């Protein structure tokens, strides 16, 4: 499976996932926990069978390190989905999470003492400004304590996600890259934590079962529509994550970041147009600034210029 196949998986999987997540959230705004739980169970089951060979394969990275990573990963996943309960529009949710690249950079400077070029620091300013514009404009549309709480939750999840990224970077430097193994343990170990959310998950199981039934032609069974949406959401989430995993093993990190960024942009545009989410001119300005800043961070402009200059430049460097 080559890079182009992986790109197709990312775009098809992730964009479809956003559509069916919004369909679920539109009818049941508080369904974040059951969606997260279903995704974790599916990916953990797949990893248990194909990655650990039914538990017979020992992990390359000590499980104690995965417990720390999983605590952060579980917290971020639950908070991001729970924030949807607080009048957070899906486009704003996606834009806010686009700032994870910059949050990771800031914590990298503080914790790992990293230093970056001027263009990197400029990208921080652009993405921060874009998120600020979109957040302020959305706050004006929905003025409520619930909305402010949702923004606070997204901010916390953004910083926690960045801290997790740095922790992963430190682990991979020490033990080597084991992305598929990490994917399994990140989804398997948190499963007991869902016992804390069992009441909410059960309540939404009941609500989903009471949704409008739809006849499945081939099987001839009548299934509640929300369960179908959830199943498709889980499958597309897996396709998306698998695509990202293939990219990380076959492409440079720049390519992965660019593909994921463009996927977020297309998902955002589709969500606004298809679901007619409220988006003002200022939202578009903020969105443009966020993605220009992210592209600047990934040095896309430099890569394009180098590609246009052709192989002569590479030959000179080689000499």
mmCIF file of N, CA, C and O in Angstrom, residues 163-236:
data_model
loop_
_atom_site.group_PDB
_atom_site.id
_atom_site.type_symbol
_atom_site.label_atom_id
_atom_site.label_comp_id
_atom_site.label_asym_id
_atom_site.label_seq_id
_atom_site.Cartn_x
_atom_site.Cartn_y
_atom_site.Cartn_z
ATOM 1 N N UNK A 163 1.071 18.076 24.843
ATOM 2 C CA UNK A 163 1.965 17.454 25.830
ATOM 3 C C UNK A 163 2.124 15.958 25.543
ATOM 4 O O UNK A 163 3.218 15.397 25.687
ATOM 5 N N UNK A 164 1.040 15.328 25.116
ATOM 6 C CA UNK A 164 1.093 13.915 24.764
ATOM 7 C C UNK A 164 2.010 13.699 23.557
ATOM 8 O O UNK A 164 2.770 12.726 23.503
ATOM 9 N N UNK A 165 1.940 14.614 22.579
ATOM 10 C CA UNK A 165 2.795 14.515 21.396
ATOM 11 C C UNK A 165 4.271 14.573 21.755
ATOM 12 O O UNK A 165 5.091 13.832 21.195
ATOM 13 N N UNK A 166 4.618 15.441 22.697
ATOM 14 C CA UNK A 166 6.008 15.552 23.140
ATOM 15 C C UNK A 166 6.439 14.284 23.878
ATOM 16 O O UNK A 166 7.549 13.791 23.702
ATOM 17 N N UNK A 167 5.538 13.744 24.685
ATOM 18 C CA UNK A 167 5.830 12.512 25.414
ATOM 19 C C UNK A 167 6.067 11.359 24.436
ATOM 20 O O UNK A 167 6.993 10.555 24.609
ATOM 21 N N UNK A 168 5.244 11.294 23.375
ATOM 22 C CA UNK A 168 5.414 10.265 22.344
ATOM 23 C C UNK A 168 6.758 10.427 21.641
ATOM 24 O O UNK A 168 7.454 9.437 21.379
ATOM 25 N N UNK A 169 7.112 11.678 21.349
ATOM 26 C CA UNK A 169 8.372 11.955 20.668
ATOM 27 C C UNK A 169 9.560 11.450 21.500
ATOM 28 O O UNK A 169 10.502 10.857 20.974
ATOM 29 N N UNK A 170 9.491 11.675 22.802
ATOM 30 C CA UNK A 170 10.557 11.226 23.704
ATOM 31 C C UNK A 170 10.623 9.688 23.756
ATOM 32 O O UNK A 170 11.713 9.104 23.791
ATOM 33 N N UNK A 171 9.438 9.039 23.765
ATOM 34 C CA UNK A 171 9.396 7.573 23.784
ATOM 35 C C UNK A 171 9.972 6.976 22.504
ATOM 36 O O UNK A 171 10.749 6.018 22.541
ATOM 37 N N UNK A 172 9.584 7.556 21.338
ATOM 38 C CA UNK A 172 10.034 7.028 20.056
ATOM 39 C C UNK A 172 11.547 7.198 19.887
ATOM 40 O O UNK A 172 12.207 6.391 19.238
ATOM 41 N N UNK A 173 12.106 8.280 20.456
ATOM 42 C CA UNK A 173 13.552 8.484 20.390
ATOM 43 C C UNK A 173 14.281 7.408 21.194
ATOM 44 O O UNK A 173 15.369 6.961 20.831
ATOM 45 N N UNK A 174 13.680 6.993 22.287
ATOM 46 C CA UNK A 174 14.309 6.024 23.176
ATOM 47 C C UNK A 174 14.117 4.583 22.705
ATOM 48 O O UNK A 174 15.053 3.774 22.739
ATOM 49 N N UNK A 175 12.899 4.240 22.246
ATOM 50 C CA UNK A 175 12.579 2.839 21.928
ATOM 51 C C UNK A 175 12.390 2.576 20.431
ATOM 52 O O UNK A 175 12.200 1.424 20.029
ATOM 53 N N UNK A 176 12.377 3.641 19.604
ATOM 54 C CA UNK A 176 12.088 3.469 18.184
ATOM 55 C C UNK A 176 10.598 3.653 17.913
ATOM 56 O O UNK A 176 9.785 3.635 18.842
ATOM 57 N N UNK A 177 10.244 3.835 16.633
ATOM 58 C CA UNK A 177 8.843 4.088 16.272
ATOM 59 C C UNK A 177 8.058 2.783 16.189
ATOM 60 O O UNK A 177 8.433 1.868 15.464
ATOM 61 N N UNK A 178 6.975 2.744 16.936
ATOM 62 C CA UNK A 178 6.070 1.585 16.910
ATOM 63 C C UNK A 178 4.636 2.120 16.894
ATOM 64 O O UNK A 178 3.881 1.957 17.857
ATOM 65 N N UNK A 179 4.289 2.774 15.790
ATOM 66 C CA UNK A 179 3.013 3.497 15.706
ATOM 67 C C UNK A 179 1.803 2.581 15.849
ATOM 68 O O UNK A 179 0.843 2.924 16.541
ATOM 69 N N UNK A 180 1.835 1.414 15.205
ATOM 70 C CA UNK A 180 0.672 0.522 15.241
ATOM 71 C C UNK A 180 0.482 -0.071 16.637
ATOM 72 O O UNK A 180 -0.643 -0.234 17.111
ATOM 73 N N UNK A 181 1.601 -0.370 17.287
ATOM 74 C CA UNK A 181 1.535 -0.852 18.665
ATOM 75 C C UNK A 181 0.965 0.227 19.580
ATOM 76 O O UNK A 181 0.098 -0.044 20.424
ATOM 77 N N UNK A 182 1.431 1.465 19.392
ATOM 78 C CA UNK A 182 0.935 2.582 20.195
ATOM 79 C C UNK A 182 -0.550 2.814 19.950
ATOM 80 O O UNK A 182 -1.312 3.106 20.880
ATOM 81 N N UNK A 183 -0.968 2.651 18.687
ATOM 82 C CA UNK A 183 -2.378 2.816 18.340
ATOM 83 C C UNK A 183 -3.236 1.814 19.105
ATOM 84 O O UNK A 183 -4.293 2.164 19.648
ATOM 85 N N UNK A 184 -2.763 0.560 19.187
ATOM 86 C CA UNK A 184 -3.513 -0.471 19.907
ATOM 87 C C UNK A 184 -3.608 -0.162 21.400
ATOM 88 O O UNK A 184 -4.701 -0.153 21.978
ATOM 89 N N UNK A 185 -2.472 0.098 22.037
ATOM 90 C CA UNK A 185 -2.483 0.329 23.482
ATOM 91 C C UNK A 185 -3.212 1.620 23.860
ATOM 92 O O UNK A 185 -3.831 1.703 24.925
ATOM 93 N N UNK A 186 -3.147 2.624 22.989
ATOM 94 C CA UNK A 186 -3.873 3.875 23.246
ATOM 95 C C UNK A 186 -5.383 3.675 23.241
ATOM 96 O O UNK A 186 -6.128 4.457 23.839
ATOM 97 N N UNK A 187 -5.844 2.634 22.543
ATOM 98 C CA UNK A 187 -7.283 2.378 22.471
ATOM 99 C C UNK A 187 -7.735 1.228 23.367
ATOM 100 O O UNK A 187 -8.913 1.151 23.725
ATOM 101 N N UNK A 188 -6.799 0.339 23.728
ATOM 102 C CA UNK A 188 -7.153 -0.816 24.561
ATOM 103 C C UNK A 188 -7.127 -0.494 26.058
ATOM 104 O O UNK A 188 -8.085 -0.775 26.781
ATOM 105 N N UNK A 189 -6.029 0.088 26.527
ATOM 106 C CA UNK A 189 -5.869 0.346 27.959
ATOM 107 C C UNK A 189 -6.930 1.290 28.555
ATOM 108 O O UNK A 189 -7.300 1.133 29.719
ATOM 109 N N UNK A 190 -7.452 2.279 27.803
ATOM 110 C CA UNK A 190 -8.448 3.173 28.400
ATOM 111 C C UNK A 190 -9.838 2.553 28.548
ATOM 112 O O UNK A 190 -10.711 3.170 29.180
ATOM 113 N N UNK A 191 -10.087 1.369 27.962
ATOM 114 C CA UNK A 191 -11.445 0.811 27.953
ATOM 115 C C UNK A 191 -12.080 0.719 29.348
ATOM 116 O O UNK A 191 -13.265 1.035 29.500
ATOM 117 N N UNK A 192 -11.331 0.297 30.409
ATOM 118 C CA UNK A 192 -11.949 0.282 31.749
ATOM 119 C C UNK A 192 -12.417 1.661 32.213
ATOM 120 O O UNK A 192 -13.358 1.764 33.012
ATOM 121 N N UNK A 193 -11.779 2.716 31.703
ATOM 122 C CA UNK A 193 -12.171 4.082 32.085
ATOM 123 C C UNK A 193 -13.581 4.432 31.659
ATOM 124 O O UNK A 193 -14.215 5.317 32.251
ATOM 125 N N UNK A 194 -14.090 3.733 30.651
ATOM 126 C CA UNK A 194 -15.448 4.006 30.177
ATOM 127 C C UNK A 194 -16.510 3.529 31.164
ATOM 128 O O UNK A 194 -17.688 3.866 31.009
ATOM 129 N N UNK A 195 -16.095 2.748 32.176
ATOM 130 C CA UNK A 195 -17.043 2.356 33.232
ATOM 131 C C UNK A 195 -17.562 3.587 33.961
ATOM 132 O O UNK A 195 -18.700 3.611 34.426
ATOM 133 N N UNK A 196 -16.725 4.626 34.046
ATOM 134 C CA UNK A 196 -17.137 5.885 34.679
ATOM 135 C C UNK A 196 -18.232 6.576 33.871
ATOM 136 O O UNK A 196 -18.984 7.393 34.406
ATOM 137 N N UNK A 197 -18.284 6.249 32.586
ATOM 138 C CA UNK A 197 -19.256 6.882 31.679
ATOM 139 C C UNK A 197 -20.358 5.904 31.274
ATOM 140 O O UNK A 197 -21.125 6.190 30.360
ATOM 141 N N UNK A 198 -20.426 4.767 31.976
ATOM 142 C CA UNK A 198 -21.334 3.687 31.572
ATOM 143 C C UNK A 198 -22.800 4.108 31.559
ATOM 144 O O UNK A 198 -23.560 3.709 30.674
ATOM 145 N N UNK A 199 -23.201 4.920 32.535
ATOM 146 C CA UNK A 199 -24.603 5.360 32.595
ATOM 147 C C UNK A 199 -24.970 6.176 31.366
ATOM 148 O O UNK A 199 -26.024 5.955 30.745
ATOM 149 N N UNK A 200 -24.101 7.123 31.012
ATOM 150 C CA UNK A 200 -24.343 7.972 29.840
ATOM 151 C C UNK A 200 -24.344 7.138 28.568
ATOM 152 O O UNK A 200 -25.183 7.339 27.680
ATOM 153 N N UNK A 201 -23.401 6.197 28.461
ATOM 154 C CA UNK A 201 -23.324 5.334 27.279
ATOM 155 C C UNK A 201 -24.585 4.477 27.153
ATOM 156 O O UNK A 201 -25.158 4.346 26.065
ATOM 157 N N UNK A 202 -25.037 3.919 28.281
ATOM 158 C CA UNK A 202 -26.249 3.088 28.267
ATOM 159 C C UNK A 202 -27.472 3.913 27.860
ATOM 160 O O UNK A 202 -28.300 3.465 27.044
ATOM 161 N N UNK A 203 -27.589 5.116 28.418
ATOM 162 C CA UNK A 203 -28.727 5.988 28.088
ATOM 163 C C UNK A 203 -28.775 6.297 26.592
ATOM 164 O O UNK A 203 -29.856 6.324 25.982
ATOM 165 N N UNK A 204 -27.613 6.507 26.002
ATOM 166 C CA UNK A 204 -27.586 6.802 24.568
ATOM 167 C C UNK A 204 -27.813 5.552 23.729
ATOM 168 O O UNK A 204 -28.311 5.647 22.598
ATOM 169 N N UNK A 205 -27.454 4.389 24.273
ATOM 170 C CA UNK A 205 -27.805 3.135 23.594
ATOM 171 C C UNK A 205 -29.328 3.020 23.476
ATOM 172 O O UNK A 205 -29.860 2.641 22.418
ATOM 173 N N UNK A 206 -30.029 3.369 24.557
ATOM 174 C CA UNK A 206 -31.497 3.330 24.567
ATOM 175 C C UNK A 206 -32.055 4.342 23.582
ATOM 176 O O UNK A 206 -32.966 4.037 22.787
ATOM 177 N N UNK A 207 -31.494 5.569 23.597
ATOM 178 C CA UNK A 207 -31.954 6.625 22.683
ATOM 179 C C UNK A 207 -31.705 6.245 21.230
ATOM 180 O O UNK A 207 -32.560 6.466 20.366
ATOM 181 N N UNK A 208 -30.543 5.682 20.945
ATOM 182 C CA UNK A 208 -30.216 5.254 19.580
ATOM 183 C C UNK A 208 -31.194 4.173 19.115
ATOM 184 O O UNK A 208 -31.616 4.164 17.954
ATOM 185 N N UNK A 209 -31.542 3.272 20.020
ATOM 186 C CA UNK A 209 -32.457 2.170 19.673
ATOM 187 C C UNK A 209 -33.872 2.670 19.400
ATOM 188 O O UNK A 209 -34.661 2.000 18.722
ATOM 189 N N UNK A 210 -34.193 3.858 19.917
ATOM 190 C CA UNK A 210 -35.525 4.438 19.714
ATOM 191 C C UNK A 210 -35.596 5.339 18.485
ATOM 192 O O UNK A 210 -36.648 5.885 18.175
ATOM 193 N N UNK A 211 -34.454 5.492 17.783
ATOM 194 C CA UNK A 211 -34.440 6.346 16.591
ATOM 195 C C UNK A 211 -35.184 5.666 15.438
ATOM 196 O O UNK A 211 -35.522 4.486 15.501
ATOM 197 N N UNK A 212 -35.415 6.420 14.387
ATOM 198 C CA UNK A 212 -36.198 5.942 13.237
ATOM 199 C C UNK A 212 -35.566 4.698 12.610
ATOM 200 O O UNK A 212 -34.387 4.711 12.233
ATOM 201 N N UNK A 213 -36.327 3.595 12.502
ATOM 202 C CA UNK A 213 -35.778 2.374 11.896
ATOM 203 C C UNK A 213 -35.650 2.495 10.378
ATOM 204 O O UNK A 213 -36.462 3.143 9.720
ATOM 205 N N UNK A 214 -34.612 1.871 9.851
ATOM 206 C CA UNK A 214 -34.357 1.881 8.410
ATOM 207 C C UNK A 214 -34.174 0.438 7.941
ATOM 208 O O UNK A 214 -33.460 -0.343 8.581
ATOM 209 N N UNK A 215 -34.824 0.097 6.840
ATOM 210 C CA UNK A 215 -34.737 -1.269 6.309
ATOM 211 C C UNK A 215 -33.457 -1.445 5.504
ATOM 212 O O UNK A 215 -33.164 -0.662 4.598
ATOM 213 N N UNK A 216 -32.663 -2.450 5.849
ATOM 214 C CA UNK A 216 -31.442 -2.769 5.099
ATOM 215 C C UNK A 216 -31.819 -3.771 4.007
ATOM 216 O O UNK A 216 -32.206 -4.905 4.310
ATOM 217 N N UNK A 217 -31.722 -3.369 2.741
ATOM 218 C CA UNK A 217 -32.230 -4.184 1.618
ATOM 219 C C UNK A 217 -31.692 -5.607 1.553
ATOM 220 O O UNK A 217 -32.446 -6.560 1.463
ATOM 221 N N UNK A 218 -30.380 -5.777 1.600
ATOM 222 C CA UNK A 218 -29.769 -7.092 1.398
ATOM 223 C C UNK A 218 -30.142 -8.058 2.514
ATOM 224 O O UNK A 218 -30.525 -9.208 2.274
ATOM 225 N N UNK A 219 -30.021 -7.582 3.751
ATOM 226 C CA UNK A 219 -30.285 -8.443 4.911
ATOM 227 C C UNK A 219 -31.770 -8.579 5.192
ATOM 228 O O UNK A 219 -32.239 -9.615 5.680
ATOM 229 N N UNK A 220 -32.517 -7.521 4.890
ATOM 230 C CA UNK A 220 -33.952 -7.529 5.149
ATOM 231 C C UNK A 220 -34.304 -7.239 6.598
ATOM 232 O O UNK A 220 -35.411 -7.527 7.050
ATOM 233 N N UNK A 221 -33.361 -6.644 7.342
ATOM 234 C CA UNK A 221 -33.597 -6.290 8.741
ATOM 235 C C UNK A 221 -33.861 -4.802 8.880
ATOM 236 O O UNK A 221 -33.370 -3.982 8.101
ATOM 237 N N UNK A 222 -34.618 -4.450 9.911
ATOM 238 C CA UNK A 222 -34.897 -3.052 10.216
ATOM 239 C C UNK A 222 -34.012 -2.631 11.389
ATOM 240 O O UNK A 222 -34.091 -3.193 12.473
ATOM 241 N N UNK A 223 -33.138 -1.631 11.133
ATOM 242 C CA UNK A 223 -32.171 -1.177 12.147
ATOM 243 C C UNK A 223 -32.368 0.315 12.395
ATOM 244 O O UNK A 223 -32.534 1.087 11.453
ATOM 245 N N UNK A 224 -32.346 0.754 13.682
ATOM 246 C CA UNK A 224 -32.444 2.191 13.982
ATOM 247 C C UNK A 224 -31.340 2.979 13.280
ATOM 248 O O UNK A 224 -30.176 2.559 13.287
ATOM 249 N N UNK A 225 -31.712 4.104 12.684
ATOM 250 C CA UNK A 225 -30.798 4.879 11.845
ATOM 251 C C UNK A 225 -29.543 5.334 12.581
ATOM 252 O O UNK A 225 -28.450 5.382 12.018
ATOM 253 N N UNK A 226 -29.658 5.643 13.895
ATOM 254 C CA UNK A 226 -28.509 6.136 14.647
ATOM 255 C C UNK A 226 -27.428 5.064 14.813
ATOM 256 O O UNK A 226 -26.239 5.376 14.851
ATOM 257 N N UNK A 227 -27.842 3.792 14.903
ATOM 258 C CA UNK A 227 -26.864 2.708 14.992
ATOM 259 C C UNK A 227 -26.107 2.558 13.676
ATOM 260 O O UNK A 227 -24.909 2.234 13.666
ATOM 261 N N UNK A 228 -26.787 2.821 12.569
ATOM 262 C CA UNK A 228 -26.131 2.763 11.251
ATOM 263 C C UNK A 228 -25.119 3.894 11.133
ATOM 264 O O UNK A 228 -23.986 3.688 10.679
ATOM 265 N N UNK A 229 -25.537 5.107 11.563
ATOM 266 C CA UNK A 229 -24.622 6.246 11.550
ATOM 267 C C UNK A 229 -23.388 5.958 12.401
ATOM 268 O O UNK A 229 -22.257 6.270 12.011
ATOM 269 N N UNK A 230 -23.604 5.361 13.577
ATOM 270 C CA UNK A 230 -22.498 5.073 14.490
ATOM 271 C C UNK A 230 -21.541 4.045 13.884
ATOM 272 O O UNK A 230 -20.314 4.209 13.965
ATOM 273 N N UNK A 231 -22.091 3.005 13.273
ATOM 274 C CA UNK A 231 -21.268 1.973 12.646
ATOM 275 C C UNK A 231 -20.389 2.563 11.546
ATOM 276 O O UNK A 231 -19.179 2.292 11.480
ATOM 277 N N UNK A 232 -20.992 3.408 10.700
ATOM 278 C CA UNK A 232 -20.233 4.027 9.606
ATOM 279 C C UNK A 232 -19.185 4.982 10.165
ATOM 280 O O UNK A 232 -18.055 5.061 9.666
ATOM 281 N N UNK A 233 -19.540 5.710 11.228
ATOM 282 C CA UNK A 233 -18.600 6.626 11.867
ATOM 283 C C UNK A 233 -17.377 5.871 12.396
ATOM 284 O O UNK A 233 -16.233 6.300 12.226
ATOM 285 N N UNK A 234 -17.613 4.722 13.031
ATOM 286 C CA UNK A 234 -16.528 3.909 13.593
ATOM 287 C C UNK A 234 -15.622 3.367 12.490
ATOM 288 O O UNK A 234 -14.386 3.418 12.590
ATOM 289 N N UNK A 235 -16.221 2.866 11.422
ATOM 290 C CA UNK A 235 -15.438 2.304 10.311
ATOM 291 C C UNK A 235 -14.606 3.387 9.632
ATOM 292 O O UNK A 235 -13.420 3.191 9.349
ATOM 293 N N UNK A 236 -15.215 4.547 9.375
ATOM 294 C CA UNK A 236 -14.482 5.639 8.721
ATOM 295 C C UNK A 236 -13.376 6.187 9.617
ATOM 296 O O UNK A 236 -12.324 6.597 9.127
#
